[in-house]
């Protein structure tokens, strides 16, 4: 009996190790430990074993059973491992490129706009939006632009024919002329008319001037403007905002300075210069980056805010100009050509 | 405007360096665009020489060979010269060998037509001191031989080209800028002192100017005219020419130059007539009549209208008032008697006329910004002084003065505390007061206030029309204090007052989605061509979306869709050999409906076959359903669930979509529209884009986005296992799957009743071909049943399925496919 058991184990060892797949394994398992299996048959012979030999024989049978089970487990593990291995193809070459055009990219104007909006959101400015088709009132009158100001000329501003109607662009007076906004300041007016102070908005958006397209001019371009209205707002607050914006954007070594200037809707008004020598292609010590000032009392009066109570500041700049400065781009037309070799540089 | 430093020094003793002056001008609020140096540059090896001998060149008719004494150090040089205007004995500038003249012109020993030449005798132009290139610069003062030429020529000048903001017409003059610099450096300012103060030399010559009448006093509040008799027209003196040249004006003659000089000095434009050319010896300031014509000094005939102000003689217009004189009345070389006009015209009138005629001038530039109403007479006196000085003659009269000085009396009361409050930092009261005084804003009263600082009553001079309110004085104080000295501070940032606009959030969300799906975000122009819009959208849109005044033909219309820009981007990349496939854009589009245009927020994408991009591992190409997947996601961001919207195939040739391969949902009447699918193959090809292009666009009214956000309600769901059944239906090939699915879902829901729930009905297979009759197709649906309370048993589910099958068989023409 003992010899039979030993032979059984030895045979199982050889046979199981050679099994190629699961069906053959199942068949082999049945041949060994199934109801009609060889080991099962031997165990059934226990009754014929003399009583005094039974403990030893029982032990032997159990050991054999355990041994066979181990062999079965090992064989199953081997087959399973083989099955998983079969699911894999040959080893990959990790240096081959992934097919498809990915990854997607954000346009550099979006990247710069969103960065500015994030910086401004940290100090309480949320993004406002308004129509690109505007009327003379929102684009000029409300911003203190004299009726015969050159900016209103058909030479400089795109107008629509008197027959054109825009169903969702409100006019202050019936028959007012529609035009394409020349700046995003019209959003400030609409926001002030819609709500009550205090106000803190940033309005990025597309603007239009009747201009020849060249390396630095474009018929449409993008601006970003901030408006802050509250009580006791000062020139110093305005300077603090500009310092904060550009230090956040360009690093703590960045300096800003104000130069007195003139805009119809702010008083006093300033142009903002930036000193950021670390930027690419910046050769001058100071570069002009935008305009700002304290909201003119006249503008407040026009939107029904009492200028004795409310004060505020506004700041505006060109997004293309900022992006050109940040990335060292020297031709504004690249933003509108969308050559993939351009777009893929900024992601 | 160009400002000469030498000229400024007539009025203010500036000794600051050019850099300091640039900085001062900048911080006074005038951008320095350029600093130019004019006049004689430093010239080494150019000395005074005297022509000893002048012989004709043996081999050239127009050249001479001269012996020139250049002084003890240089001796006598042989120089070949082509000029004709000199004689033996003249002293002239001589550039010796080694000299470098302006333009990096190096003087070398040379041979000219076989004759050696040891240098060059120079014209004014060659030395860079004047435009005169007609001959040698003859040094009539006969300076000592060998003297370096810089010691002989007038010193050079520094010219600041500065931008004058429209609120400061007073600074369109040297006196204006001098006043600003005097205030900045706290230096005294000296105004020119006129000798002529209105007293006429003699009895007068009434026949030279018999009358001045102003018929349109509204447009011309003040008109002055003086008669100067016996002038001799000729070149103006060198000093005046130098100054005019330095600031970019071409000297004409003494009288015209004086007019320009005084304008550049004071900012007041002047005009001189030849008294004999004024018909009827009359000046009439009047509106033109419609269609009246005048040939202006630039030789062009101008047609005038009744809103335009002219200066006329008894018969016809001679000047477009304040803008440009006519050819017929100007000063000419034989003029002897002058009428000098110095007037104030209404800004708006000048500006309107200038715009209408497309004609401007230095004079117009000043009048349309505003001229000091009280400076006119002073300027006239100054000009009369200078005319008599440079052209001779006498101010004999008659002198006319029609109209009166516009009364000017303006005071602003401002307090120290108000200014500090607006600034956000303190400037000491004495400094503020000193700033006012330095700018000639005379403080007529200073009174204590209950607050810390005093209140000032500040008199505003007539040339500072821009100062009208206390806030305007804040700027004056800050300008003189220095805007670069605003102290730093922390940003004042109380909490957020709102959230970003819904349109902004929509754009962000869809861009994030598309970029996350490997699209490249593009930015295209809003303005497109008429042809494109009539081809791709409609003739109506091409009418309604047109600009009144496009700048260029191919940018004449608002874009009604983003697709065209993206196609152009595809074409550009293809033509440059750059494989581009997935592109997207967000932005405004303008959609016409029933004669009204609507400005919409929009997001669009294109997916092109990536031409030229061969790939080692092929992936499945995009198809209609790729476009549908992205369009659905974008619509969802706009609050539109496409699964609940009827999708209709796009038909008709006008929409740019391929019939049978594209779909639409929504119309502008609902406030939104979604289009997606394959773009019209022929139209895409016609644009020069190769390959199939799938696309999608979602357009939505901004106000619709604002209202789209409603909070969703949670619906409970069962955690018990589902029972799944499949059902295949044979239907006509033309029937749409969604119609079948919806009917099947209704039928199934009715069959289930309240016993349990039908969780989902989805199509999972579409089959057409062998085994099915011609013109029929099989749609296989999976039905998911579930109960919230118990695990469903087969019998009840099978019973329901049977009911469904019976009902489908009974009520439809569909067959159950076994």
mmCIF file of N, CA, C and O in Angstrom, chain A residues 97 104-107 110 114 121 126-127 129 132-133 148 150 153-154 157 159 165-168 200 206 208 210 220 234-236 244 258-260 262 267 271 288 296 338-340, chain B residues 26-27 29 31 167 348 351 355 421-424 469 472 475 483 488-489 491 494-495 498 500-501 508 512 519-521 523-524 526 546 548-550 573 576 588 596-597 599 616 703:
data_model
loop_
_atom_site.group_PDB
_atom_site.id
_atom_site.type_symbol
_atom_site.label_atom_id
_atom_site.label_comp_id
_atom_site.label_asym_id
_atom_site.label_seq_id
_atom_site.Cartn_x
_atom_site.Cartn_y
_atom_site.Cartn_z
ATOM 1 N N UNK A 97 5.457 56.231 -29.771
ATOM 2 C CA UNK A 97 4.520 57.294 -29.401
ATOM 3 C C UNK A 97 3.100 56.766 -29.307
ATOM 4 O O UNK A 97 2.730 55.834 -30.013
ATOM 5 N N UNK A 104 -4.644 67.662 -25.810
ATOM 6 C CA UNK A 104 -5.234 68.933 -26.230
ATOM 7 C C UNK A 104 -4.495 70.102 -25.607
ATOM 8 O O UNK A 104 -3.721 69.930 -24.669
ATOM 9 N N UNK A 105 -4.715 71.272 -26.169
ATOM 10 C CA UNK A 105 -4.014 72.453 -25.649
ATOM 11 C C UNK A 105 -4.969 73.616 -25.509
ATOM 12 O O UNK A 105 -5.880 73.784 -26.316
ATOM 13 N N UNK A 106 -4.718 74.437 -24.491
ATOM 14 C CA UNK A 106 -5.445 75.692 -24.335
ATOM 15 C C UNK A 106 -4.725 76.758 -25.149
ATOM 16 O O UNK A 106 -3.495 76.756 -25.230
ATOM 17 N N UNK A 107 -5.509 77.647 -25.719
ATOM 18 C CA UNK A 107 -4.925 78.762 -26.464
ATOM 19 C C UNK A 107 -4.179 79.685 -25.476
ATOM 20 O O UNK A 107 -4.640 79.884 -24.357
ATOM 21 N N UNK A 110 -6.227 82.175 -23.685
ATOM 22 C CA UNK A 110 -7.026 81.589 -22.605
ATOM 23 C C UNK A 110 -6.171 81.403 -21.362
ATOM 24 O O UNK A 110 -6.587 81.709 -20.246
ATOM 25 N N UNK A 114 -7.072 83.277 -17.992
ATOM 26 C CA UNK A 114 -7.449 82.523 -16.800
ATOM 27 C C UNK A 114 -6.488 82.775 -15.643
ATOM 28 O O UNK A 114 -6.890 82.827 -14.492
ATOM 29 N N UNK A 121 -9.286 86.860 -8.664
ATOM 30 C CA UNK A 121 -10.302 86.228 -7.822
ATOM 31 C C UNK A 121 -9.819 86.133 -6.372
ATOM 32 O O UNK A 121 -10.592 86.257 -5.436
ATOM 33 N N UNK A 126 -14.683 88.981 -9.380
ATOM 34 C CA UNK A 126 -15.267 87.889 -10.152
ATOM 35 C C UNK A 126 -15.476 88.361 -11.592
ATOM 36 O O UNK A 126 -15.477 89.549 -11.870
ATOM 37 N N UNK A 127 -15.634 87.381 -12.474
ATOM 38 C CA UNK A 127 -15.616 87.697 -13.897
ATOM 39 C C UNK A 127 -17.000 88.111 -14.384
ATOM 40 O O UNK A 127 -17.977 87.402 -14.150
ATOM 41 N N UNK A 129 -19.376 89.580 -17.754
ATOM 42 C CA UNK A 129 -19.415 89.405 -19.195
ATOM 43 C C UNK A 129 -20.473 90.354 -19.758
ATOM 44 O O UNK A 129 -21.393 90.749 -19.044
ATOM 45 N N UNK A 132 -20.698 91.854 -27.148
ATOM 46 C CA UNK A 132 -19.659 92.438 -28.000
ATOM 47 C C UNK A 132 -20.268 93.460 -28.953
ATOM 48 O O UNK A 132 -19.627 94.428 -29.333
ATOM 49 N N UNK A 133 -21.518 93.214 -29.331
ATOM 50 C CA UNK A 133 -22.246 94.253 -30.059
ATOM 51 C C UNK A 133 -22.781 95.201 -28.994
ATOM 52 O O UNK A 133 -23.434 94.774 -28.049
ATOM 53 N N UNK A 148 -18.290 114.407 -30.126
ATOM 54 C CA UNK A 148 -17.496 114.504 -31.349
ATOM 55 C C UNK A 148 -16.086 113.942 -31.139
ATOM 56 O O UNK A 148 -15.144 114.320 -31.823
ATOM 57 N N UNK A 150 -12.939 111.662 -31.476
ATOM 58 C CA UNK A 150 -12.478 110.881 -32.643
ATOM 59 C C UNK A 150 -12.704 109.371 -32.506
ATOM 60 O O UNK A 150 -12.900 108.696 -33.516
ATOM 61 N N UNK A 153 -15.515 107.944 -34.417
ATOM 62 C CA UNK A 153 -15.549 108.060 -35.870
ATOM 63 C C UNK A 153 -15.770 106.722 -36.545
ATOM 64 O O UNK A 153 -15.300 105.691 -36.078
ATOM 65 N N UNK A 154 -16.445 106.785 -37.669
ATOM 66 C CA UNK A 154 -16.600 105.559 -38.461
ATOM 67 C C UNK A 154 -15.250 105.102 -39.001
ATOM 68 O O UNK A 154 -15.107 103.987 -39.460
ATOM 69 N N UNK A 157 -14.262 103.001 -35.561
ATOM 70 C CA UNK A 157 -15.188 102.092 -34.895
ATOM 71 C C UNK A 157 -16.098 101.439 -35.936
ATOM 72 O O UNK A 157 -16.542 102.098 -36.859
ATOM 73 N N UNK A 159 -19.507 100.163 -37.156
ATOM 74 C CA UNK A 159 -20.921 100.383 -36.874
ATOM 75 C C UNK A 159 -21.778 99.411 -37.689
ATOM 76 O O UNK A 159 -21.322 98.855 -38.688
ATOM 77 N N UNK A 165 -30.895 95.029 -36.230
ATOM 78 C CA UNK A 165 -31.470 94.975 -34.877
ATOM 79 C C UNK A 165 -30.898 93.775 -34.145
ATOM 80 O O UNK A 165 -30.774 92.706 -34.726
ATOM 81 N N UNK A 166 -30.590 93.996 -32.902
ATOM 82 C CA UNK A 166 -30.063 92.901 -32.094
ATOM 83 C C UNK A 166 -31.054 92.627 -30.978
ATOM 84 O O UNK A 166 -31.283 93.469 -30.115
ATOM 85 N N UNK A 167 -31.665 91.442 -31.059
ATOM 86 C CA UNK A 167 -32.757 91.108 -30.168
ATOM 87 C C UNK A 167 -32.364 91.058 -28.707
ATOM 88 O O UNK A 167 -33.180 91.322 -27.834
ATOM 89 N N UNK A 168 -31.087 90.735 -28.427
ATOM 90 C CA UNK A 168 -30.711 90.612 -27.012
ATOM 91 C C UNK A 168 -29.602 91.569 -26.601
ATOM 92 O O UNK A 168 -28.844 91.297 -25.677
ATOM 93 N N UNK A 200 -16.958 94.589 -7.610
ATOM 94 C CA UNK A 200 -15.554 94.217 -7.891
ATOM 95 C C UNK A 200 -15.565 93.201 -9.018
ATOM 96 O O UNK A 200 -15.864 92.033 -8.797
ATOM 97 N N UNK A 206 -13.480 90.276 -25.974
ATOM 98 C CA UNK A 206 -13.047 90.631 -27.318
ATOM 99 C C UNK A 206 -13.484 92.056 -27.632
ATOM 100 O O UNK A 206 -14.583 92.450 -27.289
ATOM 101 N N UNK A 208 -12.964 95.503 -30.632
ATOM 102 C CA UNK A 208 -12.798 95.711 -32.074
ATOM 103 C C UNK A 208 -12.371 97.145 -32.380
ATOM 104 O O UNK A 208 -12.941 98.085 -31.820
ATOM 105 N N UNK A 210 -11.199 99.556 -35.914
ATOM 106 C CA UNK A 210 -11.065 99.568 -37.366
ATOM 107 C C UNK A 210 -9.622 99.908 -37.684
ATOM 108 O O UNK A 210 -9.250 101.048 -37.857
ATOM 109 N N UNK A 220 -9.597 92.521 -34.422
ATOM 110 C CA UNK A 220 -10.165 92.274 -33.095
ATOM 111 C C UNK A 220 -9.072 91.771 -32.163
ATOM 112 O O UNK A 220 -8.098 91.160 -32.600
ATOM 113 N N UNK A 234 -8.922 104.635 -2.873
ATOM 114 C CA UNK A 234 -7.897 105.655 -3.086
ATOM 115 C C UNK A 234 -6.945 105.268 -4.225
ATOM 116 O O UNK A 234 -6.897 104.117 -4.662
ATOM 117 N N UNK A 235 -6.180 106.261 -4.648
ATOM 118 C CA UNK A 235 -5.144 106.041 -5.653
ATOM 119 C C UNK A 235 -4.150 104.982 -5.148
ATOM 120 O O UNK A 235 -3.681 104.137 -5.903
ATOM 121 N N UNK A 236 -3.897 105.050 -3.868
ATOM 122 C CA UNK A 236 -2.961 104.089 -3.290
ATOM 123 C C UNK A 236 -3.488 102.661 -3.386
ATOM 124 O O UNK A 236 -2.728 101.722 -3.631
ATOM 125 N N UNK A 244 0.211 94.131 -6.821
ATOM 126 C CA UNK A 244 -0.142 92.748 -6.489
ATOM 127 C C UNK A 244 -0.288 91.898 -7.754
ATOM 128 O O UNK A 244 0.242 90.797 -7.843
ATOM 129 N N UNK A 258 3.348 104.313 -12.143
ATOM 130 C CA UNK A 258 2.271 105.082 -12.771
ATOM 131 C C UNK A 258 2.861 106.300 -13.452
ATOM 132 O O UNK A 258 3.765 106.937 -12.900
ATOM 133 N N UNK A 259 2.350 106.600 -14.614
ATOM 134 C CA UNK A 259 2.632 107.883 -15.245
ATOM 135 C C UNK A 259 1.304 108.586 -15.441
ATOM 136 O O UNK A 259 0.345 107.952 -15.889
ATOM 137 N N UNK A 260 1.229 109.880 -15.138
ATOM 138 C CA UNK A 260 -0.056 110.558 -15.340
ATOM 139 C C UNK A 260 -0.456 110.463 -16.806
ATOM 140 O O UNK A 260 0.397 110.502 -17.691
ATOM 141 N N UNK A 262 -4.311 110.574 -19.547
ATOM 142 C CA UNK A 262 -5.661 111.086 -19.662
ATOM 143 C C UNK A 262 -6.579 110.038 -20.266
ATOM 144 O O UNK A 262 -6.279 109.487 -21.315
ATOM 145 N N UNK A 267 -10.304 109.921 -13.437
ATOM 146 C CA UNK A 267 -9.625 111.140 -13.009
ATOM 147 C C UNK A 267 -9.195 110.957 -11.559
ATOM 148 O O UNK A 267 -10.068 110.779 -10.720
ATOM 149 N N UNK A 271 -0.997 105.818 -16.896
ATOM 150 C CA UNK A 271 -0.544 104.677 -17.656
ATOM 151 C C UNK A 271 0.344 103.854 -16.736
ATOM 152 O O UNK A 271 1.036 104.403 -15.874
ATOM 153 N N UNK A 288 5.197 99.731 -21.212
ATOM 154 C CA UNK A 288 3.822 100.127 -20.936
ATOM 155 C C UNK A 288 2.933 98.893 -21.013
ATOM 156 O O UNK A 288 3.029 98.116 -21.952
ATOM 157 N N UNK A 296 -14.195 108.428 -12.847
ATOM 158 C CA UNK A 296 -14.591 109.833 -12.844
ATOM 159 C C UNK A 296 -15.975 109.986 -12.207
ATOM 160 O O UNK A 296 -16.889 109.206 -12.504
ATOM 161 N N UNK A 338 -3.542 80.165 -35.476
ATOM 162 C CA UNK A 338 -3.732 78.846 -34.861
ATOM 163 C C UNK A 338 -2.917 77.749 -35.528
ATOM 164 O O UNK A 338 -3.402 76.630 -35.719
ATOM 165 N N UNK A 339 -1.719 78.064 -35.915
ATOM 166 C CA UNK A 339 -0.790 77.035 -36.384
ATOM 167 C C UNK A 339 -0.509 76.123 -35.191
ATOM 168 O O UNK A 339 -0.157 76.593 -34.105
ATOM 169 N N UNK A 340 -0.686 74.830 -35.392
ATOM 170 C CA UNK A 340 -0.527 73.888 -34.278
ATOM 171 C C UNK A 340 0.854 73.974 -33.632
ATOM 172 O O UNK A 340 1.009 73.745 -32.433
ATOM 173 N N UNK B 26 8.020 112.894 -18.716
ATOM 174 C CA UNK B 26 7.259 111.654 -18.553
ATOM 175 C C UNK B 26 6.346 111.717 -17.334
ATOM 176 O O UNK B 26 5.164 111.400 -17.404
ATOM 177 N N UNK B 27 6.917 112.119 -16.208
ATOM 178 C CA UNK B 27 6.126 112.099 -14.971
ATOM 179 C C UNK B 27 5.182 113.286 -14.856
ATOM 180 O O UNK B 27 4.305 113.309 -13.997
ATOM 181 N N UNK B 29 3.286 113.692 -17.246
ATOM 182 C CA UNK B 29 2.126 113.112 -17.934
ATOM 183 C C UNK B 29 2.215 113.158 -19.445
ATOM 184 O O UNK B 29 1.208 113.000 -20.123
ATOM 185 N N UNK B 31 4.132 111.412 -22.567
ATOM 186 C CA UNK B 31 5.015 110.310 -22.917
ATOM 187 C C UNK B 31 6.086 110.787 -23.891
ATOM 188 O O UNK B 31 5.773 111.405 -24.907
ATOM 189 N N UNK B 167 -6.424 116.277 -23.316
ATOM 190 C CA UNK B 167 -6.916 117.219 -22.319
ATOM 191 C C UNK B 167 -5.964 118.394 -22.106
ATOM 192 O O UNK B 167 -6.256 119.308 -21.359
ATOM 193 N N UNK B 348 -15.759 122.349 -31.711
ATOM 194 C CA UNK B 348 -16.622 121.342 -32.334
ATOM 195 C C UNK B 348 -16.769 121.606 -33.826
ATOM 196 O O UNK B 348 -16.817 120.672 -34.628
ATOM 197 N N UNK B 351 -13.582 120.592 -35.582
ATOM 198 C CA UNK B 351 -13.426 119.145 -35.585
ATOM 199 C C UNK B 351 -14.366 118.508 -36.609
ATOM 200 O O UNK B 351 -13.981 117.637 -37.374
ATOM 201 N N UNK B 355 -13.023 116.415 -39.862
ATOM 202 C CA UNK B 355 -13.393 115.012 -40.070
ATOM 203 C C UNK B 355 -14.091 114.855 -41.411
ATOM 204 O O UNK B 355 -13.849 113.922 -42.151
ATOM 205 N N UNK B 421 -7.508 112.179 1.131
ATOM 206 C CA UNK B 421 -8.464 111.064 1.105
ATOM 207 C C UNK B 421 -8.482 110.369 -0.250
ATOM 208 O O UNK B 421 -8.566 109.152 -0.336
ATOM 209 N N UNK B 422 -8.449 111.165 -1.281
ATOM 210 C CA UNK B 422 -8.502 110.577 -2.620
ATOM 211 C C UNK B 422 -7.199 109.842 -2.948
ATOM 212 O O UNK B 422 -7.198 108.835 -3.644
ATOM 213 N N UNK B 423 -6.102 110.396 -2.444
ATOM 214 C CA UNK B 423 -4.810 109.779 -2.730
ATOM 215 C C UNK B 423 -4.585 108.515 -1.912
ATOM 216 O O UNK B 423 -3.952 107.575 -2.362
ATOM 217 N N UNK B 424 -5.083 108.545 -0.684
ATOM 218 C CA UNK B 424 -4.813 107.415 0.196
ATOM 219 C C UNK B 424 -3.495 107.549 0.938
ATOM 220 O O UNK B 424 -3.027 106.607 1.586
ATOM 221 N N UNK B 469 -13.013 120.628 -11.410
ATOM 222 C CA UNK B 469 -13.583 120.074 -10.184
ATOM 223 C C UNK B 469 -12.450 119.774 -9.199
ATOM 224 O O UNK B 469 -11.292 119.630 -9.612
ATOM 225 N N UNK B 472 -10.005 117.175 -10.167
ATOM 226 C CA UNK B 472 -9.003 117.522 -11.171
ATOM 227 C C UNK B 472 -7.739 118.071 -10.510
ATOM 228 O O UNK B 472 -6.640 117.928 -11.036
ATOM 229 N N UNK B 475 -5.225 115.395 -9.216
ATOM 230 C CA UNK B 475 -4.257 114.950 -10.216
ATOM 231 C C UNK B 475 -3.082 115.931 -10.326
ATOM 232 O O UNK B 475 -1.929 115.518 -10.454
ATOM 233 N N UNK B 483 4.111 110.614 -9.513
ATOM 234 C CA UNK B 483 3.292 109.395 -9.435
ATOM 235 C C UNK B 483 4.149 108.177 -9.137
ATOM 236 O O UNK B 483 3.629 107.101 -8.867
ATOM 237 N N UNK B 488 3.642 101.968 -1.324
ATOM 238 C CA UNK B 488 3.039 100.640 -1.495
ATOM 239 C C UNK B 488 2.008 100.358 -0.407
ATOM 240 O O UNK B 488 2.003 101.008 0.635
ATOM 241 N N UNK B 489 1.144 99.396 -0.662
ATOM 242 C CA UNK B 489 0.121 99.022 0.325
ATOM 243 C C UNK B 489 -0.331 97.609 0.051
ATOM 244 O O UNK B 489 -0.054 97.057 -1.004
ATOM 245 N N UNK B 491 -3.273 94.915 -0.803
ATOM 246 C CA UNK B 491 -4.531 94.999 -1.539
ATOM 247 C C UNK B 491 -5.683 94.878 -0.554
ATOM 248 O O UNK B 491 -5.669 94.025 0.329
ATOM 249 N N UNK B 494 -11.763 92.462 0.683
ATOM 250 C CA UNK B 494 -12.854 91.769 1.384
ATOM 251 C C UNK B 494 -13.391 90.633 0.509
ATOM 252 O O UNK B 494 -13.007 90.518 -0.655
ATOM 253 N N UNK B 495 -14.266 89.796 1.076
ATOM 254 C CA UNK B 495 -14.714 88.567 0.387
ATOM 255 C C UNK B 495 -15.338 88.811 -0.973
ATOM 256 O O UNK B 495 -15.568 89.937 -1.371
ATOM 257 N N UNK B 498 -19.657 88.020 -5.632
ATOM 258 C CA UNK B 498 -20.527 87.301 -6.558
ATOM 259 C C UNK B 498 -19.783 86.118 -7.111
ATOM 260 O O UNK B 498 -18.764 85.706 -6.566
ATOM 261 N N UNK B 500 -18.468 84.168 -10.955
ATOM 262 C CA UNK B 500 -18.176 84.450 -12.343
ATOM 263 C C UNK B 500 -19.449 84.321 -13.173
ATOM 264 O O UNK B 500 -20.329 83.517 -12.858
ATOM 265 N N UNK B 501 -19.505 85.102 -14.218
ATOM 266 C CA UNK B 501 -20.665 85.113 -15.094
ATOM 267 C C UNK B 501 -20.921 83.712 -15.674
ATOM 268 O O UNK B 501 -19.981 82.978 -15.976
ATOM 269 N N UNK B 508 -15.476 78.023 -19.843
ATOM 270 C CA UNK B 508 -14.426 77.301 -19.129
ATOM 271 C C UNK B 508 -14.701 75.799 -19.125
ATOM 272 O O UNK B 508 -13.827 74.982 -19.395
ATOM 273 N N UNK B 512 -12.485 73.061 -21.023
ATOM 274 C CA UNK B 512 -11.838 72.001 -20.236
ATOM 275 C C UNK B 512 -12.199 70.624 -20.805
ATOM 276 O O UNK B 512 -11.338 69.752 -20.951
ATOM 277 N N UNK B 519 -8.574 68.120 -27.910
ATOM 278 C CA UNK B 519 -8.771 69.167 -28.895
ATOM 279 C C UNK B 519 -7.781 70.309 -28.631
ATOM 280 O O UNK B 519 -7.388 70.546 -27.484
ATOM 281 N N UNK B 520 -7.414 71.006 -29.717
ATOM 282 C CA UNK B 520 -6.583 72.204 -29.596
ATOM 283 C C UNK B 520 -7.491 73.418 -29.666
ATOM 284 O O UNK B 520 -8.214 73.593 -30.646
ATOM 285 N N UNK B 521 -7.414 74.243 -28.652
ATOM 286 C CA UNK B 521 -8.275 75.419 -28.638
ATOM 287 C C UNK B 521 -7.729 76.483 -29.586
ATOM 288 O O UNK B 521 -6.545 76.796 -29.558
ATOM 289 N N UNK B 523 -8.395 80.462 -31.610
ATOM 290 C CA UNK B 523 -9.059 81.759 -31.557
ATOM 291 C C UNK B 523 -9.069 82.316 -32.975
ATOM 292 O O UNK B 523 -8.004 82.525 -33.550
ATOM 293 N N UNK B 524 -10.251 82.491 -33.526
ATOM 294 C CA UNK B 524 -10.372 83.029 -34.881
ATOM 295 C C UNK B 524 -11.062 84.383 -34.851
ATOM 296 O O UNK B 524 -11.727 84.737 -33.877
ATOM 297 N N UNK B 526 -13.715 87.316 -35.472
ATOM 298 C CA UNK B 526 -15.172 87.371 -35.445
ATOM 299 C C UNK B 526 -15.721 87.803 -36.797
ATOM 300 O O UNK B 526 -16.818 87.410 -37.167
ATOM 301 N N UNK B 546 -24.265 92.190 -41.668
ATOM 302 C CA UNK B 546 -23.246 93.034 -42.303
ATOM 303 C C UNK B 546 -22.932 94.263 -41.461
ATOM 304 O O UNK B 546 -23.810 94.848 -40.832
ATOM 305 N N UNK B 548 -21.784 98.240 -41.242
ATOM 306 C CA UNK B 548 -22.012 99.397 -42.105
ATOM 307 C C UNK B 548 -20.711 99.856 -42.744
ATOM 308 O O UNK B 548 -20.686 100.334 -43.866
ATOM 309 N N UNK B 549 -19.616 99.720 -42.007
ATOM 310 C CA UNK B 549 -18.340 100.266 -42.501
ATOM 311 C C UNK B 549 -17.190 99.291 -42.316
ATOM 312 O O UNK B 549 -16.277 99.528 -41.527
ATOM 313 N N UNK B 550 -17.237 98.173 -43.040
ATOM 314 C CA UNK B 550 -16.120 97.225 -42.897
ATOM 315 C C UNK B 550 -14.806 97.869 -43.328
ATOM 316 O O UNK B 550 -14.814 98.837 -44.098
ATOM 317 N N UNK B 573 -3.266 74.877 -41.487
ATOM 318 C CA UNK B 573 -2.327 73.871 -41.004
ATOM 319 C C UNK B 573 -1.995 72.849 -42.089
ATOM 320 O O UNK B 573 -0.843 72.482 -42.270
ATOM 321 N N UNK B 576 0.399 74.164 -44.496
ATOM 322 C CA UNK B 576 1.756 74.281 -43.961
ATOM 323 C C UNK B 576 2.346 72.907 -43.638
ATOM 324 O O UNK B 576 3.396 72.822 -43.000
ATOM 325 N N UNK B 588 -18.300 84.318 -29.196
ATOM 326 C CA UNK B 588 -19.615 84.806 -29.573
ATOM 327 C C UNK B 588 -19.914 84.514 -31.038
ATOM 328 O O UNK B 588 -19.036 84.664 -31.880
ATOM 329 N N UNK B 596 -34.124 89.758 -36.657
ATOM 330 C CA UNK B 596 -33.400 90.192 -35.465
ATOM 331 C C UNK B 596 -32.139 89.348 -35.355
ATOM 332 O O UNK B 596 -32.163 88.158 -35.649
ATOM 333 N N UNK B 597 -31.053 89.983 -34.929
ATOM 334 C CA UNK B 597 -29.842 89.216 -34.670
ATOM 335 C C UNK B 597 -29.742 88.947 -33.177
ATOM 336 O O UNK B 597 -30.134 89.776 -32.367
ATOM 337 N N UNK B 599 -27.008 87.776 -30.185
ATOM 338 C CA UNK B 599 -25.627 87.486 -29.819
ATOM 339 C C UNK B 599 -25.633 86.283 -28.892
ATOM 340 O O UNK B 599 -26.255 86.313 -27.834
ATOM 341 N N UNK B 616 1.863 54.434 -36.526
ATOM 342 C CA UNK B 616 2.317 53.046 -36.457
ATOM 343 C C UNK B 616 1.236 52.143 -35.890
ATOM 344 O O UNK B 616 1.223 50.950 -36.121
ATOM 345 N N UNK B 703 -28.448 84.877 -21.779
ATOM 346 C CA UNK B 703 -29.467 84.950 -20.724
ATOM 347 C C UNK B 703 -30.048 83.561 -20.419
ATOM 348 O O UNK B 703 -30.484 83.279 -19.321
#
